[in-house]
Amino acid sequence: MAVVPFEVVSQHRCFGGTVGYYKHDAASTACSMKFAVFTPPQAQSGRVPVLYYLAGLTCTEETFMIKAGAQRVAAELGIMLVAPDTSPRGVKLPGDTDSWDFGVGAGFYVDATVEPWSRHYRMYTYVTQELRALIEAQFPADTARTGIFGHSMGGHGALTIALRNPERYRSVSAFAPIAAPKQSPWGQKAFSGYLGPDRGQWSQYDATELVAGVKDAASRPPILIDQGLSDQFLQTQLHPHLFEEACRKVGYPLQLRHHEGYDHSYYFISSFVQDHLVHHARILGA
């Protein structure tokens, strides 16, 4: 397999494995990109399942590794965790830092088609092709056992990527995803800016519309979604009920769990991250 160059920023021993932070020059985004990897102790003797985590608005490649508390369970299950950054950085596009929900930290896991964003904001291709190729070339990842999950904007990304690439992502879950972004102010702002005014072009990145078009829904692996009922964004931005209804209509197996008192924070994620890792391990055969 071809050698894909990258630079080690730092590495830290953790639960018998290693948390590493890395960077590399990415062709898809035409800039330097950072990512984090937890390599479990089982990787010392062979390839292990790999689970990609996509973070939400304003987050970086560090957020999940620092806040979610996932490494202990991942070490027990023998699962590699990979967390990319949430957008290109340092490319200095006009207006890219004017608001927290668009531009830097808010790539929305789409391939932008509108200038100047289309030059760099190609996070869909970065996550699904370039980063994955790097991980599979340079880390002991089992390419046949790959899953994806995420939070909020990253939950949106995980759902859309898995629904569009079922042969490449065998398992999927999400924490409080933006489940119907075409009907969400966050999604409408991002899609208008990155993809332009043609709402038809937005559908390829809307999980609710994507699942509604799945023909073999009943045979797909189940989706797990956890949603806090005290989430301040539940009613205005997330709309999990729309995704749930679309799944029901096509017979897509979905477990949508509601949790009283939980909000949108990493306190919520850390409370249920073990359930998500077990969900993926069961499907991936970890």
Short mmCIF file of N, CA, C and O in Angstrom, two decimals, residues 102-211:
data_model
loop_
_atom_site.label_atom_id
_atom_site.label_comp_id
_atom_site.label_asym_id
_atom_site.label_seq_id
_atom_site.Cartn_x
_atom_site.Cartn_y
_atom_site.Cartn_z
N PHE A 102 -20.75 28.87 10.63
CA PHE A 102 -20.41 28.80 9.21
C PHE A 102 -18.94 29.15 9.06
O PHE A 102 -18.43 30.06 9.70
N GLY A 103 -18.25 28.44 8.18
CA GLY A 103 -16.83 28.70 7.98
C GLY A 103 -15.98 27.85 8.91
O GLY A 103 -16.24 26.65 9.07
N VAL A 104 -14.99 28.45 9.53
CA VAL A 104 -14.05 27.72 10.38
C VAL A 104 -14.80 27.00 11.50
O VAL A 104 -15.59 27.59 12.22
N GLY A 105 -14.53 25.71 11.63
CA GLY A 105 -15.19 24.90 12.64
C GLY A 105 -16.57 24.42 12.26
O GLY A 105 -17.26 23.79 13.05
N ALA A 106 -16.99 24.70 11.03
CA ALA A 106 -18.36 24.40 10.61
C ALA A 106 -18.41 23.91 9.17
O ALA A 106 -19.18 24.42 8.36
N GLY A 107 -17.61 22.91 8.85
CA GLY A 107 -17.54 22.43 7.48
C GLY A 107 -18.74 21.63 7.02
O GLY A 107 -18.93 21.42 5.82
N PHE A 108 -19.56 21.13 7.95
CA PHE A 108 -20.81 20.42 7.67
C PHE A 108 -20.64 19.15 6.85
O PHE A 108 -21.62 18.58 6.40
N TYR A 109 -19.41 18.71 6.65
CA TYR A 109 -19.15 17.44 5.97
C TYR A 109 -19.79 17.37 4.59
O TYR A 109 -20.31 16.33 4.18
N VAL A 110 -19.71 18.49 3.88
CA VAL A 110 -20.19 18.56 2.49
C VAL A 110 -19.00 18.91 1.60
O VAL A 110 -17.96 19.36 2.08
N ASP A 111 -19.17 18.71 0.31
CA ASP A 111 -18.22 19.22 -0.68
C ASP A 111 -18.81 20.50 -1.26
O ASP A 111 -19.77 20.46 -2.04
N ALA A 112 -18.26 21.64 -0.86
CA ALA A 112 -18.79 22.92 -1.33
C ALA A 112 -18.66 23.03 -2.84
O ALA A 112 -17.68 22.58 -3.44
N THR A 113 -19.64 23.68 -3.45
CA THR A 113 -19.64 23.90 -4.90
C THR A 113 -19.62 25.37 -5.26
O THR A 113 -19.55 25.72 -6.44
N VAL A 114 -19.69 26.24 -4.25
CA VAL A 114 -19.74 27.68 -4.46
C VAL A 114 -18.40 28.29 -4.08
O VAL A 114 -17.83 27.98 -3.03
N GLU A 115 -17.88 29.17 -4.95
CA GLU A 115 -16.65 29.90 -4.64
C GLU A 115 -16.90 30.91 -3.51
O GLU A 115 -17.98 31.46 -3.39
N PRO A 116 -15.87 31.17 -2.67
CA PRO A 116 -14.54 30.57 -2.65
C PRO A 116 -14.46 29.27 -1.84
O PRO A 116 -13.40 28.68 -1.73
N TRP A 117 -15.59 28.84 -1.28
CA TRP A 117 -15.59 27.68 -0.38
C TRP A 117 -15.19 26.39 -1.09
O TRP A 117 -14.60 25.48 -0.49
N SER A 118 -15.51 26.29 -2.38
CA SER A 118 -15.25 25.05 -3.12
C SER A 118 -13.76 24.76 -3.27
O SER A 118 -13.38 23.63 -3.59
N ARG A 119 -12.91 25.73 -3.02
CA ARG A 119 -11.47 25.51 -3.13
C ARG A 119 -10.94 24.67 -1.97
O ARG A 119 -9.96 23.94 -2.11
N HIS A 120 -11.58 24.78 -0.81
CA HIS A 120 -11.06 24.14 0.40
C HIS A 120 -12.10 23.31 1.16
O HIS A 120 -11.75 22.29 1.76
N TYR A 121 -13.33 23.74 1.18
CA TYR A 121 -14.35 23.11 2.03
C TYR A 121 -14.95 21.88 1.34
O TYR A 121 -16.08 21.87 0.89
N ARG A 122 -14.15 20.83 1.32
CA ARG A 122 -14.56 19.57 0.69
C ARG A 122 -14.41 18.45 1.73
O ARG A 122 -13.70 17.47 1.54
N MET A 123 -15.14 18.62 2.83
CA MET A 123 -15.00 17.72 3.96
C MET A 123 -15.59 16.34 3.69
O MET A 123 -15.14 15.35 4.26
N TYR A 124 -16.58 16.26 2.83
CA TYR A 124 -17.15 14.94 2.50
C TYR A 124 -16.08 14.08 1.84
O TYR A 124 -15.84 12.94 2.25
N THR A 125 -15.42 14.61 0.83
CA THR A 125 -14.35 13.86 0.16
C THR A 125 -13.18 13.61 1.10
O THR A 125 -12.59 12.52 1.11
N TYR A 126 -12.86 14.60 1.92
CA TYR A 126 -11.74 14.43 2.84
C TYR A 126 -11.99 13.25 3.78
O TYR A 126 -11.13 12.38 3.95
N VAL A 127 -13.17 13.22 4.40
CA VAL A 127 -13.46 12.17 5.38
C VAL A 127 -13.60 10.81 4.72
O VAL A 127 -13.04 9.82 5.18
N THR A 128 -14.34 10.74 3.62
CA THR A 128 -14.66 9.44 3.03
C THR A 128 -13.55 8.87 2.15
O THR A 128 -13.52 7.65 1.94
N GLN A 129 -12.66 9.70 1.67
CA GLN A 129 -11.63 9.20 0.76
C GLN A 129 -10.21 9.46 1.28
O GLN A 129 -9.47 8.51 1.56
N GLU A 130 -9.84 10.72 1.43
CA GLU A 130 -8.43 11.01 1.69
C GLU A 130 -8.00 10.60 3.10
O GLU A 130 -6.97 9.92 3.26
N LEU A 131 -8.76 10.99 4.11
CA LEU A 131 -8.39 10.59 5.47
C LEU A 131 -8.46 9.08 5.62
O LEU A 131 -7.58 8.46 6.22
N ARG A 132 -9.49 8.49 5.05
CA ARG A 132 -9.64 7.04 5.17
C ARG A 132 -8.46 6.32 4.51
O ARG A 132 -7.95 5.34 5.05
N ALA A 133 -8.02 6.80 3.35
CA ALA A 133 -6.87 6.18 2.69
C ALA A 133 -5.61 6.29 3.55
O ALA A 133 -4.81 5.35 3.63
N LEU A 134 -5.44 7.43 4.21
CA LEU A 134 -4.29 7.61 5.08
C LEU A 134 -4.35 6.63 6.26
O LEU A 134 -3.35 5.97 6.58
N ILE A 135 -5.50 6.56 6.90
CA ILE A 135 -5.65 5.66 8.06
C ILE A 135 -5.39 4.22 7.66
O ILE A 135 -4.68 3.47 8.35
N GLU A 136 -5.94 3.80 6.53
CA GLU A 136 -5.80 2.41 6.12
C GLU A 136 -4.38 2.08 5.66
O GLU A 136 -3.96 0.91 5.73
N ALA A 137 -3.63 3.11 5.24
CA ALA A 137 -2.26 2.88 4.81
C ALA A 137 -1.26 2.91 5.97
O ALA A 137 -0.26 2.18 5.96
N GLN A 138 -1.53 3.74 6.97
CA GLN A 138 -0.53 4.01 8.00
C GLN A 138 -0.87 3.50 9.39
O GLN A 138 -0.02 3.54 10.28
N PHE A 139 -2.09 3.03 9.59
CA PHE A 139 -2.50 2.54 10.90
C PHE A 139 -3.07 1.13 10.74
O PHE A 139 -3.55 0.76 9.66
N PRO A 140 -3.07 0.33 11.81
CA PRO A 140 -3.54 -1.05 11.72
C PRO A 140 -5.06 -1.16 11.73
O PRO A 140 -5.66 -1.78 12.62
N ALA A 141 -5.69 -0.56 10.75
CA ALA A 141 -7.15 -0.54 10.64
C ALA A 141 -7.63 -1.66 9.73
O ALA A 141 -7.09 -1.86 8.64
N ASP A 142 -8.66 -2.37 10.16
CA ASP A 142 -9.29 -3.41 9.35
C ASP A 142 -10.27 -2.73 8.40
O ASP A 142 -11.33 -2.27 8.81
N THR A 143 -9.94 -2.68 7.14
CA THR A 143 -10.74 -1.91 6.17
C THR A 143 -12.14 -2.48 5.99
O THR A 143 -13.05 -1.76 5.60
N ALA A 144 -12.31 -3.76 6.29
CA ALA A 144 -13.63 -4.38 6.10
C ALA A 144 -14.55 -4.17 7.30
O ALA A 144 -15.72 -4.52 7.25
N ARG A 145 -13.99 -3.62 8.37
CA ARG A 145 -14.80 -3.39 9.59
C ARG A 145 -14.69 -1.93 10.00
O ARG A 145 -13.93 -1.56 10.89
N THR A 146 -15.46 -1.11 9.30
CA THR A 146 -15.42 0.34 9.50
C THR A 146 -16.81 0.86 9.84
O THR A 146 -17.79 0.52 9.17
N GLY A 147 -16.89 1.70 10.87
CA GLY A 147 -18.14 2.35 11.25
C GLY A 147 -17.93 3.84 11.40
O GLY A 147 -16.81 4.35 11.33
N ILE A 148 -19.04 4.56 11.63
CA ILE A 148 -18.96 6.02 11.74
C ILE A 148 -20.05 6.50 12.68
O ILE A 148 -21.16 5.97 12.70
N PHE A 149 -19.71 7.51 13.51
CA PHE A 149 -20.71 8.15 14.35
C PHE A 149 -20.32 9.59 14.58
O PHE A 149 -19.24 10.03 14.15
N GLY A 150 -21.21 10.36 15.21
CA GLY A 150 -20.90 11.77 15.40
C GLY A 150 -21.95 12.46 16.24
O GLY A 150 -22.96 11.88 16.63
N HIS A 151 -21.70 13.74 16.49
CA HIS A 151 -22.55 14.56 17.36
C HIS A 151 -23.00 15.81 16.63
O HIS A 151 -22.18 16.49 16.01
N SER A 152 -24.29 16.12 16.68
CA SER A 152 -24.85 17.36 16.17
C SER A 152 -24.53 17.51 14.68
O SER A 152 -24.98 16.71 13.86
N MET A 153 -23.74 18.51 14.28
CA MET A 153 -23.31 18.61 12.88
C MET A 153 -22.60 17.33 12.46
O MET A 153 -22.76 16.86 11.32
N GLY A 154 -21.83 16.74 13.36
CA GLY A 154 -21.14 15.50 13.05
C GLY A 154 -22.08 14.31 13.00
O GLY A 154 -21.83 13.35 12.27
N GLY A 155 -23.17 14.35 13.76
CA GLY A 155 -24.19 13.32 13.65
C GLY A 155 -24.85 13.36 12.28
O GLY A 155 -25.11 12.32 11.67
N HIS A 156 -25.10 14.59 11.81
CA HIS A 156 -25.59 14.77 10.44
C HIS A 156 -24.60 14.16 9.45
O HIS A 156 -24.98 13.41 8.54
N GLY A 157 -23.32 14.47 9.62
CA GLY A 157 -22.31 13.95 8.71
C GLY A 157 -22.24 12.43 8.73
O GLY A 157 -22.16 11.79 7.68
N ALA A 158 -22.29 11.85 9.92
CA ALA A 158 -22.21 10.40 10.04
C ALA A 158 -23.39 9.72 9.36
O ALA A 158 -23.23 8.73 8.64
N LEU A 159 -24.59 10.23 9.60
CA LEU A 159 -25.78 9.63 9.00
C LEU A 159 -25.74 9.72 7.48
O LEU A 159 -26.00 8.73 6.78
N THR A 160 -25.40 10.89 6.95
CA THR A 160 -25.41 11.04 5.49
C THR A 160 -24.31 10.21 4.84
O THR A 160 -24.53 9.58 3.80
N ILE A 161 -23.13 10.19 5.44
CA ILE A 161 -22.03 9.41 4.87
C ILE A 161 -22.37 7.93 4.89
O ILE A 161 -22.15 7.21 3.90
N ALA A 162 -22.91 7.42 5.98
CA ALA A 162 -23.25 6.01 6.06
C ALA A 162 -24.38 5.64 5.11
O ALA A 162 -24.34 4.59 4.47
N LEU A 163 -25.38 6.51 5.00
CA LEU A 163 -26.51 6.21 4.11
C LEU A 163 -26.08 6.22 2.65
O LEU A 163 -26.60 5.45 1.84
N ARG A 164 -25.13 7.06 2.30
CA ARG A 164 -24.66 7.13 0.92
C ARG A 164 -23.61 6.07 0.59
O ARG A 164 -23.39 5.77 -0.59
N ASN A 165 -22.99 5.50 1.61
CA ASN A 165 -21.90 4.54 1.39
C ASN A 165 -22.07 3.30 2.27
O ASN A 165 -21.18 2.97 3.07
N PRO A 166 -23.19 2.60 2.15
CA PRO A 166 -23.44 1.47 3.06
C PRO A 166 -22.44 0.34 2.92
O PRO A 166 -22.22 -0.42 3.87
N GLU A 167 -21.82 0.23 1.74
CA GLU A 167 -20.85 -0.84 1.54
C GLU A 167 -19.52 -0.53 2.21
O GLU A 167 -18.71 -1.44 2.44
N ARG A 168 -19.29 0.72 2.56
CA ARG A 168 -18.01 1.12 3.14
C ARG A 168 -18.10 1.39 4.65
O ARG A 168 -17.07 1.34 5.34
N TYR A 169 -19.30 1.70 5.14
CA TYR A 169 -19.50 1.96 6.57
C TYR A 169 -20.57 1.00 7.07
O TYR A 169 -21.76 1.18 6.81
N ARG A 170 -20.13 -0.02 7.77
CA ARG A 170 -21.03 -1.11 8.16
C ARG A 170 -21.89 -0.76 9.36
O ARG A 170 -22.91 -1.41 9.59
N SER A 171 -21.50 0.23 10.15
CA SER A 171 -22.26 0.59 11.34
C SER A 171 -22.32 2.11 11.46
O SER A 171 -21.42 2.82 11.02
N VAL A 172 -23.41 2.61 12.08
CA VAL A 172 -23.59 4.06 12.20
C VAL A 172 -24.42 4.37 13.44
O VAL A 172 -25.34 3.62 13.80
N SER A 173 -24.08 5.48 14.09
CA SER A 173 -24.88 5.98 15.20
C SER A 173 -24.65 7.48 15.33
O SER A 173 -23.77 8.04 14.67
N ALA A 174 -25.45 8.13 16.17
CA ALA A 174 -25.34 9.58 16.30
C ALA A 174 -25.85 10.05 17.66
O ALA A 174 -26.79 9.46 18.22
N PHE A 175 -25.25 11.10 18.15
CA PHE A 175 -25.73 11.83 19.33
C PHE A 175 -26.37 13.13 18.84
O PHE A 175 -25.69 13.94 18.17
N ALA A 176 -27.63 13.35 19.13
CA ALA A 176 -28.32 14.60 18.85
C ALA A 176 -27.98 15.15 17.46
O ALA A 176 -27.51 16.29 17.32
N PRO A 177 -28.19 14.37 16.40
CA PRO A 177 -27.81 14.83 15.05
C PRO A 177 -28.73 15.91 14.51
O PRO A 177 -29.91 15.97 14.88
N ILE A 178 -28.20 16.74 13.62
CA ILE A 178 -29.03 17.62 12.80
C ILE A 178 -29.63 16.71 11.74
O ILE A 178 -29.05 16.48 10.69
N ALA A 179 -30.80 16.16 12.04
CA ALA A 179 -31.31 15.02 11.28
C ALA A 179 -32.05 15.41 10.01
O ALA A 179 -32.24 14.57 9.13
N ALA A 180 -32.48 16.66 9.92
CA ALA A 180 -33.17 17.15 8.72
C ALA A 180 -32.66 18.55 8.40
O ALA A 180 -33.38 19.54 8.55
N PRO A 181 -31.39 18.68 7.97
CA PRO A 181 -30.77 20.01 7.85
C PRO A 181 -31.45 20.95 6.87
O PRO A 181 -31.34 22.16 7.02
N LYS A 182 -32.15 20.43 5.87
CA LYS A 182 -32.88 21.31 4.95
C LYS A 182 -33.99 22.07 5.67
O LYS A 182 -34.46 23.11 5.19
N GLN A 183 -34.40 21.59 6.84
CA GLN A 183 -35.45 22.23 7.62
C GLN A 183 -34.91 22.83 8.91
O GLN A 183 -35.67 23.14 9.83
N SER A 184 -33.61 23.00 8.98
CA SER A 184 -32.93 23.54 10.15
C SER A 184 -32.23 24.85 9.79
O SER A 184 -31.58 24.93 8.75
N PRO A 185 -32.33 25.89 10.62
CA PRO A 185 -31.60 27.13 10.34
C PRO A 185 -30.09 26.92 10.16
O PRO A 185 -29.48 27.56 9.30
N TRP A 186 -29.51 26.04 10.96
CA TRP A 186 -28.08 25.74 10.78
C TRP A 186 -27.82 25.16 9.40
O TRP A 186 -26.90 25.59 8.69
N GLY A 187 -28.62 24.17 9.02
CA GLY A 187 -28.43 23.53 7.74
C GLY A 187 -28.68 24.46 6.57
O GLY A 187 -27.94 24.47 5.58
N GLN A 188 -29.74 25.25 6.68
CA GLN A 188 -30.07 26.18 5.60
C GLN A 188 -28.96 27.20 5.39
O GLN A 188 -28.61 27.52 4.25
N LYS A 189 -28.38 27.69 6.48
CA LYS A 189 -27.29 28.66 6.37
C LYS A 189 -26.07 28.01 5.72
O LYS A 189 -25.46 28.58 4.80
N ALA A 190 -25.71 26.82 6.19
CA ALA A 190 -24.53 26.15 5.66
C ALA A 190 -24.72 25.74 4.20
O ALA A 190 -23.85 25.97 3.36
N PHE A 191 -25.85 25.14 3.89
CA PHE A 191 -26.09 24.66 2.53
C PHE A 191 -26.18 25.82 1.54
O PHE A 191 -25.69 25.73 0.42
N SER A 192 -26.80 26.91 1.94
CA SER A 192 -26.88 28.08 1.06
C SER A 192 -25.48 28.60 0.75
O SER A 192 -25.17 28.95 -0.40
N GLY A 193 -24.64 28.67 1.79
CA GLY A 193 -23.30 29.20 1.60
C GLY A 193 -22.38 28.29 0.84
O GLY A 193 -21.61 28.73 -0.02
N TYR A 194 -22.43 27.00 1.14
CA TYR A 194 -21.50 26.05 0.52
C TYR A 194 -22.00 25.49 -0.81
O TYR A 194 -21.20 25.19 -1.70
N LEU A 195 -23.32 25.34 -0.95
CA LEU A 195 -23.88 24.65 -2.11
C LEU A 195 -24.71 25.53 -3.03
O LEU A 195 -25.08 25.10 -4.13
N GLY A 196 -25.05 26.74 -2.57
CA GLY A 196 -25.84 27.64 -3.41
C GLY A 196 -27.33 27.50 -3.16
O GLY A 196 -27.78 26.73 -2.30
N PRO A 197 -28.16 28.22 -3.90
CA PRO A 197 -29.60 28.31 -3.61
C PRO A 197 -30.43 27.13 -4.09
O PRO A 197 -31.60 27.01 -3.70
N ASP A 198 -29.90 26.27 -4.93
CA ASP A 198 -30.67 25.15 -5.47
C ASP A 198 -30.87 24.09 -4.39
O ASP A 198 -29.98 23.28 -4.11
N ARG A 199 -32.05 24.07 -3.78
CA ARG A 199 -32.32 23.15 -2.68
C ARG A 199 -32.27 21.68 -3.12
O ARG A 199 -32.07 20.79 -2.29
N GLY A 200 -32.43 21.44 -4.39
CA GLY A 200 -32.31 20.07 -4.88
C GLY A 200 -30.92 19.51 -4.66
O GLY A 200 -30.75 18.31 -4.43
N GLN A 201 -29.91 20.39 -4.73
CA GLN A 201 -28.54 19.96 -4.49
C GLN A 201 -28.28 19.65 -3.02
O GLN A 201 -27.32 18.96 -2.68
N TRP A 202 -29.14 20.18 -2.16
CA TRP A 202 -28.96 19.95 -0.72
C TRP A 202 -29.34 18.54 -0.30
O TRP A 202 -28.89 18.04 0.74
N SER A 203 -30.21 17.90 -1.07
CA SER A 203 -30.81 16.63 -0.63
C SER A 203 -29.78 15.54 -0.40
O SER A 203 -29.98 14.65 0.44
N GLN A 204 -28.66 15.57 -1.13
CA GLN A 204 -27.64 14.54 -0.97
C GLN A 204 -26.97 14.59 0.40
O GLN A 204 -26.26 13.66 0.79
N TYR A 205 -27.20 15.69 1.13
CA TYR A 205 -26.63 15.85 2.47
C TYR A 205 -27.71 15.95 3.54
O TYR A 205 -27.45 16.44 4.65
N ASP A 206 -28.91 15.51 3.26
CA ASP A 206 -30.00 15.54 4.22
C ASP A 206 -30.38 14.10 4.58
O ASP A 206 -30.90 13.36 3.76
N ALA A 207 -30.10 13.70 5.83
CA ALA A 207 -30.30 12.31 6.22
C ALA A 207 -31.76 11.87 6.11
O ALA A 207 -32.05 10.73 5.73
N THR A 208 -32.68 12.77 6.43
CA THR A 208 -34.09 12.41 6.37
C THR A 208 -34.51 12.12 4.94
O THR A 208 -35.23 11.15 4.67
N GLU A 209 -34.06 12.93 3.99
CA GLU A 209 -34.40 12.68 2.59
C GLU A 209 -33.66 11.45 2.06
O GLU A 209 -34.21 10.68 1.26
N LEU A 210 -32.43 11.25 2.49
CA LEU A 210 -31.67 10.09 2.02
C LEU A 210 -32.31 8.79 2.48
O LEU A 210 -32.46 7.85 1.70
N VAL A 211 -32.68 8.71 3.75
CA VAL A 211 -33.24 7.45 4.25
C VAL A 211 -34.59 7.16 3.61
O VAL A 211 -34.96 5.99 3.41
#
